[in-house]
Short mmCIF file of C-alpha atoms and ligand atoms in Angstrom, two decimals:
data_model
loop_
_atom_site.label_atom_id
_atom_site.label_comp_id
_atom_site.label_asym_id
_atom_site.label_seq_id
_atom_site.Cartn_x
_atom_site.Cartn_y
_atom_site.Cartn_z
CA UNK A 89 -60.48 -52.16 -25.89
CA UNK A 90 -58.96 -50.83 -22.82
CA UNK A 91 -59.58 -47.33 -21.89
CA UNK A 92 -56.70 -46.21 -19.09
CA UNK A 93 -55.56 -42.70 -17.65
CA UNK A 94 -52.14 -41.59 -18.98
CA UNK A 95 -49.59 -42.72 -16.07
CA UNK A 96 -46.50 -44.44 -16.58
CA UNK A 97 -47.57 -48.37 -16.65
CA UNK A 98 -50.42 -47.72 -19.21
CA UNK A 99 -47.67 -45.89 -21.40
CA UNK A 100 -45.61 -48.70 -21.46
CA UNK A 101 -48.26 -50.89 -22.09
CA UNK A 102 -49.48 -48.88 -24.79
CA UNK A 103 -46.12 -48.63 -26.30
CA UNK A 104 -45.97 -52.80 -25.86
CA UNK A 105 -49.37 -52.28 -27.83
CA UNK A 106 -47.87 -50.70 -30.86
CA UNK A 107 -44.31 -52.21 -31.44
CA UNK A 108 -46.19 -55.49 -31.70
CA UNK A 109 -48.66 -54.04 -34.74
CA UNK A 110 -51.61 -52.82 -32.25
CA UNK A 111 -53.51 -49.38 -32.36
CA UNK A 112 -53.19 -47.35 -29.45
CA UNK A 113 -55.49 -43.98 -29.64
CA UNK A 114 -53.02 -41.14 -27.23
CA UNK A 115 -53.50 -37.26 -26.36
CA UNK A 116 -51.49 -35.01 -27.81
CA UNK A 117 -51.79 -30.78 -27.85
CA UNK A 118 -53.94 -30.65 -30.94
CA UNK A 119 -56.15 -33.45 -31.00
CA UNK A 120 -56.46 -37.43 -30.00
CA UNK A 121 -54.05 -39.17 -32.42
CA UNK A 122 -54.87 -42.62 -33.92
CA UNK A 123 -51.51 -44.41 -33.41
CA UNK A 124 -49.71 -47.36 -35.26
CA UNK A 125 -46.01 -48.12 -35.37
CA UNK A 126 -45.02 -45.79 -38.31
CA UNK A 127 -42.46 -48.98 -39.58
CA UNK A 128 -45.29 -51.64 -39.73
CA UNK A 129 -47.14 -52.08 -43.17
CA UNK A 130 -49.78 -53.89 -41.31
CA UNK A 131 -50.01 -51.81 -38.55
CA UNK A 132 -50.81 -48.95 -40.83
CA UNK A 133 -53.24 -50.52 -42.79
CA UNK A 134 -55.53 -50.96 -39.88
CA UNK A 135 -55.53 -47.57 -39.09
CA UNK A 136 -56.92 -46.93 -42.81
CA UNK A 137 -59.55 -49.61 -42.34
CA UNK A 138 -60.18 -48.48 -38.39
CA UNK A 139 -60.85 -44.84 -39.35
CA UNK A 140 -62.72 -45.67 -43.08
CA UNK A 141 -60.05 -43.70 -44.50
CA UNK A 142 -59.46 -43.50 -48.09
CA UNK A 143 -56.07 -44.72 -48.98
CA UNK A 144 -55.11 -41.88 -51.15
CA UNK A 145 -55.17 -40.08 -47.96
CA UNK A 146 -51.40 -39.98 -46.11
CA UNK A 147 -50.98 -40.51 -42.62
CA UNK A 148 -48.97 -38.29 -40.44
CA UNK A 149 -45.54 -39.93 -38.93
CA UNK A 150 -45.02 -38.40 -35.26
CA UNK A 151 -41.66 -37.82 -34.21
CA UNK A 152 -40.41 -37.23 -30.20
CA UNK A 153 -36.84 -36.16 -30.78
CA UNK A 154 -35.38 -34.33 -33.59
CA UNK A 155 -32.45 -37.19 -33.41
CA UNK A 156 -35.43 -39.39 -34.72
CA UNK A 157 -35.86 -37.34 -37.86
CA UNK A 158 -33.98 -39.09 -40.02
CA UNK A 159 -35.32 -42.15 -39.93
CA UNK A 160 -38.73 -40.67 -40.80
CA UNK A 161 -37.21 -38.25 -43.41
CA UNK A 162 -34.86 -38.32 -46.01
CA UNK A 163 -32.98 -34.85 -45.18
CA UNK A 164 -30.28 -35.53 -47.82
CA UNK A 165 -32.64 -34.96 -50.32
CA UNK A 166 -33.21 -31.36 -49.62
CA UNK A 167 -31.40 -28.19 -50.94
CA UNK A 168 -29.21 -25.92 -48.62
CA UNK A 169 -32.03 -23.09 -48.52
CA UNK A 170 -34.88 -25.52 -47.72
CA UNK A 171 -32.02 -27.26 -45.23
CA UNK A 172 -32.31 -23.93 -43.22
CA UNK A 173 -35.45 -22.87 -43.25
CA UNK A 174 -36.18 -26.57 -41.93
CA UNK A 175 -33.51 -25.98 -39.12
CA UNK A 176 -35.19 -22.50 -38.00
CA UNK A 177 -38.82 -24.04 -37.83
CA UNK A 178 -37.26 -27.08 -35.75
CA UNK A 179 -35.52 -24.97 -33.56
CA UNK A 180 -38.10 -22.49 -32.71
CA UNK A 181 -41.62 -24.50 -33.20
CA UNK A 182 -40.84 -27.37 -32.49
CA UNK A 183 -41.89 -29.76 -30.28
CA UNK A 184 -45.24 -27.77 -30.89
CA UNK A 185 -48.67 -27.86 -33.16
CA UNK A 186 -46.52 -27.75 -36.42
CA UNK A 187 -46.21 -30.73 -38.98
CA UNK A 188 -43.55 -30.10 -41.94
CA UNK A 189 -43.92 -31.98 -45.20
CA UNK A 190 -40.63 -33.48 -46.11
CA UNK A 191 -39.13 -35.93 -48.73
CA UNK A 192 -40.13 -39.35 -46.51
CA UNK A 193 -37.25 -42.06 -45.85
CA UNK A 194 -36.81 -45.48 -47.06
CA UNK A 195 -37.89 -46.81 -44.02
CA UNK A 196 -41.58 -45.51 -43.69
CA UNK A 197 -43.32 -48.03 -45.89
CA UNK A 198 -45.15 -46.51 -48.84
CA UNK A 199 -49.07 -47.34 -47.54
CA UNK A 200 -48.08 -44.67 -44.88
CA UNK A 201 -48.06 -41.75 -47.35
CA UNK A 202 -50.21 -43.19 -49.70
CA UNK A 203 -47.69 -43.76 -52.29
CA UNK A 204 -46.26 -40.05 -51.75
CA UNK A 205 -42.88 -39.59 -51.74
CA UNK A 206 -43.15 -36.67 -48.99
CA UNK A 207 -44.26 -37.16 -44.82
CA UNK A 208 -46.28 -34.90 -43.27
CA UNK A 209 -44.20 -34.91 -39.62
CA UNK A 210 -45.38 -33.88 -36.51
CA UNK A 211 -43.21 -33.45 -33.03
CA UNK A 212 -45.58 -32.81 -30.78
CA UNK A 213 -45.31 -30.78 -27.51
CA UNK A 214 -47.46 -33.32 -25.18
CA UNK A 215 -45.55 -35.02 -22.89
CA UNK A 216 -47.49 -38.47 -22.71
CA UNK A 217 -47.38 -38.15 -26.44
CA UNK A 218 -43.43 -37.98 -26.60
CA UNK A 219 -43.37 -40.91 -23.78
CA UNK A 220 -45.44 -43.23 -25.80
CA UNK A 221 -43.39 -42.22 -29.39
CA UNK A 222 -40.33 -42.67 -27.55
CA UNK A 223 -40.86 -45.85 -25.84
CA UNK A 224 -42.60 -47.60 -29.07
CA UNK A 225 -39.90 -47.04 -31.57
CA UNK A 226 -39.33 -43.58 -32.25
CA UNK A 227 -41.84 -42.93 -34.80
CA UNK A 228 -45.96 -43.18 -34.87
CA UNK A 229 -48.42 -42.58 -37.41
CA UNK A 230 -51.71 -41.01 -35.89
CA UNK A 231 -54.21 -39.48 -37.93
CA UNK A 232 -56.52 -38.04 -35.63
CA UNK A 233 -58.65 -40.26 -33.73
CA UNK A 234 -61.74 -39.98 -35.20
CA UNK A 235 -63.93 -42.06 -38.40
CA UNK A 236 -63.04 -40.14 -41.55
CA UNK A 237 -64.73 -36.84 -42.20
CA UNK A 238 -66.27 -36.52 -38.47
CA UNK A 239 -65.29 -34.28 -35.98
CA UNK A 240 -61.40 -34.25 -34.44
CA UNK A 241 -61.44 -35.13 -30.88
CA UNK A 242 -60.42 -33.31 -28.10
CA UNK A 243 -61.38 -35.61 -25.45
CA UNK A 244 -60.70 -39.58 -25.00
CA UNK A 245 -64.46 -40.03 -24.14
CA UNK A 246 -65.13 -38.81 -28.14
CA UNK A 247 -62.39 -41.36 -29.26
CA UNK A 248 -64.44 -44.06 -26.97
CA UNK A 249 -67.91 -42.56 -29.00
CA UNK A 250 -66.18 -42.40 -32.16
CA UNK A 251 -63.92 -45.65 -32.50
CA UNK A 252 -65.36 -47.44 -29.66
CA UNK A 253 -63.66 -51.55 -29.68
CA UNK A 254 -62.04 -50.41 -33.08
CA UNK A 255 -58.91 -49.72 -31.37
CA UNK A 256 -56.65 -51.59 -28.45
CA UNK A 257 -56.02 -48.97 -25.88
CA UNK A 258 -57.40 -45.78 -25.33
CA UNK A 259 -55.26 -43.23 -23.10
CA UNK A 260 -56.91 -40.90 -21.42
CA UNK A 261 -54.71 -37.48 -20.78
CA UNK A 262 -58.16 -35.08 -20.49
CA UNK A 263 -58.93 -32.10 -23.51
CA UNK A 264 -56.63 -31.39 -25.17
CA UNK A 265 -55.01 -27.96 -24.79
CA UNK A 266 -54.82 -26.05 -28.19
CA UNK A 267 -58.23 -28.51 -29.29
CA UNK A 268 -57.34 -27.93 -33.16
CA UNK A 269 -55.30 -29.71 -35.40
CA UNK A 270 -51.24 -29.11 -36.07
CA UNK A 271 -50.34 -26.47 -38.97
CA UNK A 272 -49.27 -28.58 -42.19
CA UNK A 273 -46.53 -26.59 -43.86
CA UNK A 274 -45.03 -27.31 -47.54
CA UNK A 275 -41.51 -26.54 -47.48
CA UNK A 276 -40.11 -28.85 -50.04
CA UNK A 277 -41.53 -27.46 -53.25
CA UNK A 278 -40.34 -23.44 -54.55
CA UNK A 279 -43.84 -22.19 -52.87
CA UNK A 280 -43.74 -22.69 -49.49
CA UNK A 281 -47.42 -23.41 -48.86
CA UNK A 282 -49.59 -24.02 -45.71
CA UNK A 283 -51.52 -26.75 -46.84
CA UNK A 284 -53.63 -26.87 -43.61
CA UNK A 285 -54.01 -24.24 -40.98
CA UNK A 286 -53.77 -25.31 -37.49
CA UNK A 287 -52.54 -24.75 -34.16
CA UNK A 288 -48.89 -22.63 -35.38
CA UNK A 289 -50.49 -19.28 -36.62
CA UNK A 290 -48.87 -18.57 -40.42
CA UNK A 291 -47.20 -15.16 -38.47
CA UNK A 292 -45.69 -17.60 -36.45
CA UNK A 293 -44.09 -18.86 -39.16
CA UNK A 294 -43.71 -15.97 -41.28
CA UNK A 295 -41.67 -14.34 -38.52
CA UNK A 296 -39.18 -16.88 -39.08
CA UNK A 297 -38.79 -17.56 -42.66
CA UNK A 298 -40.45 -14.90 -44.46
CA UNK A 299 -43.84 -14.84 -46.22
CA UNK A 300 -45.36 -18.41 -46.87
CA UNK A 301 -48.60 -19.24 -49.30
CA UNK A 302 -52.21 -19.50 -47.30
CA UNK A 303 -53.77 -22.83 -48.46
CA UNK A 304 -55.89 -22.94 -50.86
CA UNK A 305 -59.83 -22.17 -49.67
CA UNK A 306 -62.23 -25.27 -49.56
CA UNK A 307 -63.72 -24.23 -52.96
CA UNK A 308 -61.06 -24.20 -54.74
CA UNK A 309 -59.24 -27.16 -53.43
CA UNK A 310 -62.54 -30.12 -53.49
CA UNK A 311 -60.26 -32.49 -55.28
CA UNK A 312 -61.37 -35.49 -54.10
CA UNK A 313 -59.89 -37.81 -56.75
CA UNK A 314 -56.89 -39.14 -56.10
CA UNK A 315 -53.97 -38.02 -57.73
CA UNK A 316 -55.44 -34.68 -57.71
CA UNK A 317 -55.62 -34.38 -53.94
CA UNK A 318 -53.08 -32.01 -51.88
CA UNK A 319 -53.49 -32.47 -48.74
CA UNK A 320 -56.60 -33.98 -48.13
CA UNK A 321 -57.18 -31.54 -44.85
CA UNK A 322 -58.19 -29.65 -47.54
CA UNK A 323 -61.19 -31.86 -48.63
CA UNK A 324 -64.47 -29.23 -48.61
CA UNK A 325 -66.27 -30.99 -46.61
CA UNK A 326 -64.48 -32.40 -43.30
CA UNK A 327 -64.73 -31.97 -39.99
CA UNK A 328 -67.93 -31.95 -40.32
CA UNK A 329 -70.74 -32.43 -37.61
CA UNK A 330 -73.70 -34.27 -38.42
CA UNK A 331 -75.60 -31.41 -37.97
CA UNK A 332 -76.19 -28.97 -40.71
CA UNK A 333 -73.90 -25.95 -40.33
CA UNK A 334 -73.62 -22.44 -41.38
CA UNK A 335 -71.40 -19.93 -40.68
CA UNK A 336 -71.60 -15.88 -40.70
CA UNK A 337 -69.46 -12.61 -40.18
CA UNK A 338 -71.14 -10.74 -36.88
CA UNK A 339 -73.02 -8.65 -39.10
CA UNK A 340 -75.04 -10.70 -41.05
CA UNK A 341 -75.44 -13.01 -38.48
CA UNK A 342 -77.14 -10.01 -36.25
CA UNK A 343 -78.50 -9.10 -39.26
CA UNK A 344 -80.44 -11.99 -40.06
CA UNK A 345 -83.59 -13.09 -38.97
CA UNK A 346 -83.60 -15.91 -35.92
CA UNK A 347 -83.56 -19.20 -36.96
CA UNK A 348 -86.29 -21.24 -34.62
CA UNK A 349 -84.99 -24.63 -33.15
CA UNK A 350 -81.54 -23.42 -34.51
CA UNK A 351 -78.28 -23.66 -31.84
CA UNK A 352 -76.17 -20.36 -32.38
CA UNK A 353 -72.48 -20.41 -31.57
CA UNK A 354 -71.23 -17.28 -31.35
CA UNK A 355 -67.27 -16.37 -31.28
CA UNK A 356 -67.41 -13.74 -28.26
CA UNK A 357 -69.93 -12.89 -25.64
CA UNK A 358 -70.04 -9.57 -27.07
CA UNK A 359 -71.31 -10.59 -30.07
CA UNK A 360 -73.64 -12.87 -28.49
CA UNK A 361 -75.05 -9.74 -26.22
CA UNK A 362 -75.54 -7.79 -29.20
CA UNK A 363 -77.42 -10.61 -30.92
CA UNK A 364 -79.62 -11.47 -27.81
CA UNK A 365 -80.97 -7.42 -27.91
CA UNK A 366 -81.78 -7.56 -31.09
CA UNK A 367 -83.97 -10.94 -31.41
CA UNK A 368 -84.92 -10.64 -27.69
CA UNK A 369 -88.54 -12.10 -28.58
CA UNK A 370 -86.91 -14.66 -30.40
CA UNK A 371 -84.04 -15.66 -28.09
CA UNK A 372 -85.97 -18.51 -26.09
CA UNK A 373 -86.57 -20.67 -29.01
CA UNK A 374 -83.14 -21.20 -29.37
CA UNK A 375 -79.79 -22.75 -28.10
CA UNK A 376 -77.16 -20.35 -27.20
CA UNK A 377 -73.21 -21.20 -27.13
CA UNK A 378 -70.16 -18.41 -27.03
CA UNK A 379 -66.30 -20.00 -27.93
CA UNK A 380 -64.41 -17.38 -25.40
CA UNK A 381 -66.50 -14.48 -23.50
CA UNK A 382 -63.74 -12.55 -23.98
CA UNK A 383 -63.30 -13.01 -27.58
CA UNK A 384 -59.89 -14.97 -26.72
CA UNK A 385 -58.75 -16.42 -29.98
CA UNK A 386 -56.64 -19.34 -28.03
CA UNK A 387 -59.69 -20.24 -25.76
CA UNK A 388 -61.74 -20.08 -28.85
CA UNK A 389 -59.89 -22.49 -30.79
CA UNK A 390 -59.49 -24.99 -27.61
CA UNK A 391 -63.62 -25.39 -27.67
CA UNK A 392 -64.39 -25.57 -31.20
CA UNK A 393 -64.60 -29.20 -31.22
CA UNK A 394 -65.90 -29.92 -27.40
CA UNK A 395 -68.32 -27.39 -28.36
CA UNK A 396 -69.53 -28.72 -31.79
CA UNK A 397 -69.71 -31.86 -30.32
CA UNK A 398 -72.22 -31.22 -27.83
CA UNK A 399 -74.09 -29.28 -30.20
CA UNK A 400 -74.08 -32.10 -32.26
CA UNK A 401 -75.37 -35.10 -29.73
CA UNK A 402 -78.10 -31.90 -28.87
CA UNK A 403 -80.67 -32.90 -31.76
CA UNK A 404 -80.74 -29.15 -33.13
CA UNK A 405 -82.23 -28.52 -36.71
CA UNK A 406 -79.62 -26.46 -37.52
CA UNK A 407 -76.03 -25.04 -35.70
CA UNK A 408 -75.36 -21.08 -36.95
CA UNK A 409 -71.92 -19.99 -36.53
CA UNK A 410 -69.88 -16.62 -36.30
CA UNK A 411 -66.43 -16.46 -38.22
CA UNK A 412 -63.46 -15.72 -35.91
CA UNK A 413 -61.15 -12.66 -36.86
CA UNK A 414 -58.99 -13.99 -39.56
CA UNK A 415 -55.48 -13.62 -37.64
CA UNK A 416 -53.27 -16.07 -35.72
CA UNK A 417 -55.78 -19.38 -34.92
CA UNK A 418 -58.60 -17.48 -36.45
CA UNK A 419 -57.49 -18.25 -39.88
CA UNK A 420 -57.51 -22.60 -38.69
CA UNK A 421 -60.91 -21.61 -36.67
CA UNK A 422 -62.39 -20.34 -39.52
CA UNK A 423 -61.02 -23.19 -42.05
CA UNK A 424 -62.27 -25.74 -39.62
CA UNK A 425 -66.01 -23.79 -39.70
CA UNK A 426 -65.98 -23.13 -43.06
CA UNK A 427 -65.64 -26.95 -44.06
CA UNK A 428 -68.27 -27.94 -41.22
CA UNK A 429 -70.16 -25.87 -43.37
CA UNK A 430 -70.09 -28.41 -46.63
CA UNK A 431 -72.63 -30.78 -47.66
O1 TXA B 646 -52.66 -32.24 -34.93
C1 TXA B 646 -52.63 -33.13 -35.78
O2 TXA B 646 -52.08 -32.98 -36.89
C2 TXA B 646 -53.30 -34.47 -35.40
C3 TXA B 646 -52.53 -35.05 -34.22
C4 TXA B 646 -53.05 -36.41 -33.82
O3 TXA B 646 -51.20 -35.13 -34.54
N1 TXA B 646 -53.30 -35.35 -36.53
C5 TXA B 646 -54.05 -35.13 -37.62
O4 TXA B 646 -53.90 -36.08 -38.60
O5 TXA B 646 -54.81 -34.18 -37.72
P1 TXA B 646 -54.84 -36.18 -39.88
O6 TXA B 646 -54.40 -37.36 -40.62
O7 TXA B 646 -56.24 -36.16 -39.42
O8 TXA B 646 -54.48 -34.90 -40.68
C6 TXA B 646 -53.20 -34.78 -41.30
C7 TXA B 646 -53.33 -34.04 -42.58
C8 TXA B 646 -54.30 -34.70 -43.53
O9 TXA B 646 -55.07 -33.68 -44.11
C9 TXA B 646 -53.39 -35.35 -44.56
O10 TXA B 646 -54.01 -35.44 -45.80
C10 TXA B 646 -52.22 -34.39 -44.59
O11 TXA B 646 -52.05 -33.99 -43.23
N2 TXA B 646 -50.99 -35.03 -45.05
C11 TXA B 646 -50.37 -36.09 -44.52
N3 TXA B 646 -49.27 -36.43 -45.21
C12 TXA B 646 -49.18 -35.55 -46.23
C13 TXA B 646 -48.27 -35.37 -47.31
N4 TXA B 646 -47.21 -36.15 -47.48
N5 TXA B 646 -48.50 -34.33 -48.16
C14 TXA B 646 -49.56 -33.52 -47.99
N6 TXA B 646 -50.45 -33.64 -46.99
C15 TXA B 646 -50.28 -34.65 -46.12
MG1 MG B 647 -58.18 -35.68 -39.28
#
């Protein structure tokens, strides 16, 4: 494995890497992508095997122009309405944190989307990421870079901890901005459905084309048998550190008593304040972590990972968590806790 800094020479290397059927792991906004060449059966299945994915579980094709969008989708297959509504999220989202599920072409081969006939596709707003996508081909797959159900990564050093000599190069671009996943929107069948929340907020959206369908909750969507599986985002538990989690509204989390040897991760330092007064003869037993001081929703969402990470190489007992406000990258903070949360 070769671990380089994003610069020009180890994007064309890496893009050398994955026209000839290698795995190059790359930064993007959200999170590190896993990348094959999105044409290349073989290339694709190593990613499966690479990240212990199941195979009922589709990968995500990248795009870097919208030009490119027809190869990876099959846009004659949609109706005039969806056409639009398609055109107005491209327009004004994209290249951002947004991926749209769309009827997939003939040319992505089927192990891609796991036999689906739809694509989950991404056009990301990173600019190494568009390099390397444009100089390989024109379309990657990249699940994120992590083994299945762990942690996303924000940071090349937890693709290096995670996947290790797994993959052939590792570019290094530093955290990643937004630090949470894209926003995986349904807009081929008559619901239009966010199967995932993510980095686009659903208002985001909903400014543009009207009201949309949240995603189903964790409960209600644990269909891990395939066939039965949405999006499989939506798996209960994933994401998941490897240390115990639970998560709390402020209140009860004030409310309850203080969990020795437990790390608490509170949203905002207010909370945190308020929570330190009232188990002050508690508080030294116990590891202390706020998301944003200022109870910033964006900074908030750009730590989640970085943070749960560390908590999780710490050796705690336990990690206690404080739900975000559910609004704009609350609602994706709080799906990402929630399913932490699920043993
Ligand atoms: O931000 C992101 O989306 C990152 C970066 C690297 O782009 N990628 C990422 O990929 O999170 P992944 O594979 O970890 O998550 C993509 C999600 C999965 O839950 C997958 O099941 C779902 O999208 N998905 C992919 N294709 C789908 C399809 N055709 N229909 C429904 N869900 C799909
Ligand atoms: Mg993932």
């Amino acid at each position: 494995m070769e671990y380089l800094r994003v610069s020009p020479e180890s994007l064309k290397l890496a893009a050398e890497v994955l026209r000839s059927g290698g795995l190059v792991a790359f930064p993007t906004e959200t999170v590190y992508g896993l990348g094959a060449d999105a044409f290349n059966p073989e290339a694709l299945a190593k990613v499966f095997e690479v990240k212990g994915r199941p195979r009922f579980d589709p990968l995500i094709i990248h795009i870097a122009a919208v030009e490119t969008l027809e190869e990876a989708a099959a846009l004659s297959l949609l109706g005039e309405e969806t056409r639009q509504k398609l055109f107005l999220l491209a327009e004004n989202l994209w290249p951002g944190p947004l991926s749209l599920i769309l009827p997939k072409s003939k040319k992505i081969p089927g192990i891609a989307t796991a036999g689906l006939a739809t694509a989950a596709i991404p056009f990301p707003a990173h600019e190494a990421a568009q390099e390397l996508i444009s100089l390989s081909g024109g379309a990657v797959a990249a699940p994120s870079a992590n083994p299945f159900g762990a942690l996303s990564p924000t940071r090349a050093e937890h693709v290096r901890d995670g996947l290790g000599d797994k993959v052939d190069i590792i570019l290094d671009g530093g955290p990643a901005q937004i630090g949470l996943e894209s926003t995986v929107l349904d807009i081929t069948s008559g619901d239009i459905r966010i199967l995932r929340p993510g980095g686009t907020p659903k208002e985001a959206i909903e400014r543009l084309i009207g009201p949309v369908q949240d995603a189903l909750c964790p409960q209600e969507s644990d269909k891990s048998v395939p066939g039965g599986l949405v999006s499989p985002g939506q798996l209960k538990s994933h994401y998941a550190p490897k240390t115990p989690l639970s998560v709390f509204s402020r209140e009860e989390l004030i409310r309850r008593p203080c969990e020795t040897g437990a790390a608490y991760l509170f949203f905002d330092g207010a909370a945190r304040e308020t929570w330190l007064t009232a188990h002050a003869a508690y508080a030294d037993n116990v590891v202390v972590r706020v998301l944003s001081e200022t109870g910033s929703l964006i900074e908030a969402a750009s730590r989640l990972f970085e943070v749960l990470h560390e908590l999780e190489k710490g050796g705690h007992r336990q990690i206690i968590a404080q739900f975000a406000a559910q609004e704009g990258l609350g609602a994706a903070i709080n799906d990402r806790l929630r399913r932490a949360a699920v043993f």
